[in-house]
Tab-separated table of C-alpha atoms in Angstrom:
chain	number	residue	atom	x	y	z
A	1125	MET	CA	-26.750	100.739	-102.055
A	1126	ILE	CA	-29.743	99.282	-102.656
A	1127	THR	CA	-32.625	101.177	-104.432
A	1128	GLN	CA	-35.960	100.861	-103.740
A	1129	GLU	CA	-36.413	99.677	-107.543
A	1130	GLN	CA	-34.328	96.688	-106.755
A	1131	VAL	CA	-36.305	95.697	-103.349
A	1132	ALA	CA	-38.612	93.723	-106.105
A	1133	ALA	CA	-35.572	91.623	-106.838
A	1134	MET	CA	-33.847	91.069	-103.913
A	1135	VAL	CA	-36.691	89.562	-101.409
A	1136	GLY	CA	-36.169	84.835	-102.678
A	1137	CYS	CA	-32.421	86.480	-103.373
A	1138	THR	CA	-29.774	84.506	-101.934
A	1139	ALA	CA	-27.393	86.617	-99.335
A	1140	TYR	CA	-23.776	86.566	-99.657
A	1141	THR	CA	-20.492	88.011	-97.701
A	1142	ASP	CA	-18.487	89.490	-99.832
A	1143	GLN	CA	-15.530	87.610	-99.332
A	1144	GLY	CA	-18.372	84.445	-101.312
A	1145	GLN	CA	-20.079	82.513	-98.427
A	1146	ARG	CA	-23.861	82.003	-98.693
A	1147	VAL	CA	-25.286	83.012	-95.417
A	1148	GLY	CA	-29.191	82.351	-96.910
A	1149	GLY	CA	-32.141	83.474	-98.480
A	1150	VAL	CA	-34.007	87.570	-98.263
A	1151	ASP	CA	-37.301	87.284	-97.647
A	1152	TYR	CA	-38.272	90.259	-96.617
A	1153	VAL	CA	-37.227	94.045	-97.217
A	1154	LEU	CA	-38.012	96.295	-94.900
A	1155	VAL	CA	-37.909	100.421	-95.895
A	1156	ASP	CA	-37.852	104.145	-94.082
A	1157	ASP	CA	-42.346	104.290	-93.452
A	1158	THR	CA	-41.727	107.950	-94.393
A	1159	THR	CA	-37.827	107.881	-97.181
A	1160	GLY	CA	-38.874	104.535	-98.804
A	1161	ARG	CA	-35.667	103.633	-98.569
A	1162	PRO	CA	-34.129	100.152	-98.144
A	1163	GLU	CA	-32.535	99.962	-94.250
A	1164	TRP	CA	-33.132	96.321	-93.619
A	1165	ALA	CA	-33.404	92.326	-95.120
A	1166	ARG	CA	-34.144	89.071	-92.944
A	1167	LEU	CA	-32.474	86.543	-93.757
A	1168	THR	CA	-33.230	82.911	-93.339
A	1169	ASP	CA	-31.098	79.514	-94.258
A	1170	ARG	CA	-32.848	76.328	-93.619
A	1171	SER	CA	-29.783	74.265	-94.082
A	1172	SER	CA	-28.182	75.485	-91.565
A	1173	GLY	CA	-31.095	76.109	-89.244
A	1174	LEU	CA	-30.343	80.562	-89.690
A	1175	GLY	CA	-33.776	82.380	-89.073
A	1176	GLY	CA	-35.080	85.264	-89.009
A	1177	VAL	CA	-31.886	87.495	-88.531
A	1178	PHE	CA	-31.580	91.124	-89.618
A	1179	VAL	CA	-29.028	92.806	-91.786
A	1180	PRO	CA	-28.704	96.293	-92.927
A	1181	LEU	CA	-28.607	97.139	-96.510
A	1182	ARG	CA	-27.071	100.287	-96.052
A	1183	HIS	CA	-23.338	98.778	-97.731
A	1184	ALA	CA	-24.924	96.432	-99.430
A	1185	VAL	CA	-24.577	95.603	-103.186
A	1186	LEU	CA	-26.832	93.416	-105.365
A	1187	GLU	CA	-25.096	92.078	-107.846
A	1188	ASP	CA	-27.544	89.367	-110.584
A	1189	ARG	CA	-29.705	87.991	-107.679
A	1190	ARG	CA	-26.750	88.140	-105.047
A	1191	LEU	CA	-27.082	90.525	-102.145
A	1192	VAL	CA	-23.316	91.024	-100.807
A	1193	LEU	CA	-23.379	91.729	-97.812
A	1194	PRO	CA	-19.799	93.484	-96.112
A	1195	TYR	CA	-20.942	91.869	-92.430
A	1196	ALA	CA	-18.645	87.516	-91.957
A	1197	VAL	CA	-20.782	84.880	-91.344
A	1198	SER	CA	-19.981	84.742	-87.270
A	1199	LEU	CA	-21.536	88.398	-87.115
A	1200	ILE	CA	-24.866	87.875	-89.245
A	1201	GLU	CA	-25.302	84.784	-87.398
A	1202	ARG	CA	-24.536	85.935	-84.412
A	1203	ALA	CA	-27.328	89.543	-84.679
A	1204	PRO	CA	-30.349	89.607	-82.020
A	1205	CYS	CA	-32.912	87.656	-83.893
A	1206	ALA	CA	-35.597	90.611	-82.956
A	1207	ALA	CA	-37.838	89.828	-84.903
A	1208	LEU	CA	-38.988	85.971	-85.675
A	1209	ASP	CA	-42.456	87.499	-83.912
A	1210	CYS	CA	-42.447	90.828	-84.625
A	1211	GLY	CA	-44.948	91.017	-87.213
A	1212	ASN	CA	-42.663	92.237	-89.885
A	1213	VAL	CA	-41.443	95.211	-88.468
A	1214	LEU	CA	-38.726	96.730	-85.826
A	1215	SER	CA	-39.134	98.172	-82.702
A	1216	VAL	CA	-36.895	101.001	-82.405
A	1217	ALA	CA	-35.283	99.766	-79.506
A	1218	GLU	CA	-34.726	96.531	-81.727
A	1219	GLU	CA	-33.650	98.931	-84.381
A	1220	GLU	CA	-31.056	100.295	-82.181
A	1221	GLN	CA	-29.240	96.681	-80.911
A	1222	LEU	CA	-29.149	96.076	-84.281
A	1223	PHE	CA	-27.305	99.452	-85.028
A	1224	ALA	CA	-24.648	97.635	-82.098
A	1225	HIS	CA	-24.088	94.715	-83.616
A	1226	TYR	CA	-23.424	95.700	-86.753
A	1227	GLY	CA	-21.249	98.866	-85.719
A	1228	ILE	CA	-23.298	101.398	-87.765
A	1229	ARG	CA	-25.054	104.376	-86.624
A	1230	ASP	CA	-28.315	105.475	-87.688
A	1231	VAL	CA	-28.237	106.612	-91.598
A	1232	ARG	CA	-30.819	110.456	-89.610
A	1233	GLU	CA	-27.738	110.727	-86.776
A	1234	GLU	CA	-25.262	110.219	-89.755
A	1235	VAL	CA	-26.708	113.331	-92.264
A	1236	ASN	CA	-27.260	115.198	-89.564
A	1237	ALA	CA	-23.896	115.146	-88.062
A	1238	GLU	CA	-22.293	115.267	-91.398
A	1239	SER	CA	-24.057	118.514	-93.546
A	1240	GLY	CA	-26.213	119.872	-90.357
A	1241	ALA	CA	-29.263	119.390	-92.920
A	1242	GLY	CA	-31.273	118.679	-90.760
A	1243	TRP	CA	-32.766	115.121	-91.855
A	1244	GLY	CA	-34.334	114.350	-88.635
A	1245	GLN	CA	-36.971	117.333	-88.524
A	1246	MET	CA	-38.440	116.133	-92.041
A	1247	ASP	CA	-37.653	112.650	-90.855
A	1248	ARG	CA	-40.900	111.497	-89.314
A	1249	ALA	CA	-38.505	108.702	-87.343
A	1250	ALA	CA	-37.378	111.928	-84.910
A	1251	THR	CA	-40.379	111.996	-83.609
A	1252	ILE	CA	-41.438	108.643	-83.076
A	1253	ARG	CA	-37.797	108.290	-81.892
A	1254	GLU	CA	-38.654	111.527	-78.763
A	1255	GLY	CA	-42.230	110.248	-78.448
A	1256	ALA	CA	-41.094	106.882	-77.491
A	1257	SER	CA	-39.602	106.535	-74.316
A	1258	GLY	CA	-39.985	103.392	-72.469
A	1259	HIS	CA	-42.881	102.061	-75.037
A	1260	GLU	CA	-39.397	101.962	-77.412
A	1261	ALA	CA	-40.152	98.300	-77.713
A	1262	GLN	CA	-44.146	98.897	-80.201
A	1263	VAL	CA	-42.737	101.644	-81.812
A	1264	SER	CA	-41.340	101.513	-85.654
A	1265	ARG	CA	-40.345	103.735	-88.368
A	1266	LEU	CA	-39.920	100.859	-90.333
A	1267	ARG	CA	-42.292	98.983	-92.732
A	1268	PRO	CA	-42.355	95.762	-95.178
A	1269	ALA	CA	-41.213	96.726	-98.793
A	1270	GLN	CA	-44.180	96.654	-101.250
A	1271	PRO	CA	-42.059	95.420	-104.139
A	1272	GLY	CA	-43.461	97.669	-106.928
A	1273	ARG	CA	-45.077	100.330	-105.759
């Protein structure tokens, strides 16, 4: 899992699959607006034409300026490129598409399901989701990381 302290080192590093295949460079990182936890990295690779693809950081590892991802290149290449013109954020609807594409659950749902901790009550994202009905394309719980903060 990527920590807040590693965000600055991630920007500009190269992403690889856990099988060693090069995927692309990290353009920027999106963090949870409430917790500051790194959630998504935007990858591009000018040589292959990969542009604006988001990958989840939940199970990623940073090793010597290499972001190692547990996803196949083919899965990453087929990811929804929803954020090419989004102003460096993902809407709630775009993030839900990405969760479905990568086959992962929203971390708040996992925490609530596993421990009944009520994470959603602590997290502003629950309010965003409840109040976003019909406006999911305009609302976000993420913000670009500010390395060094």
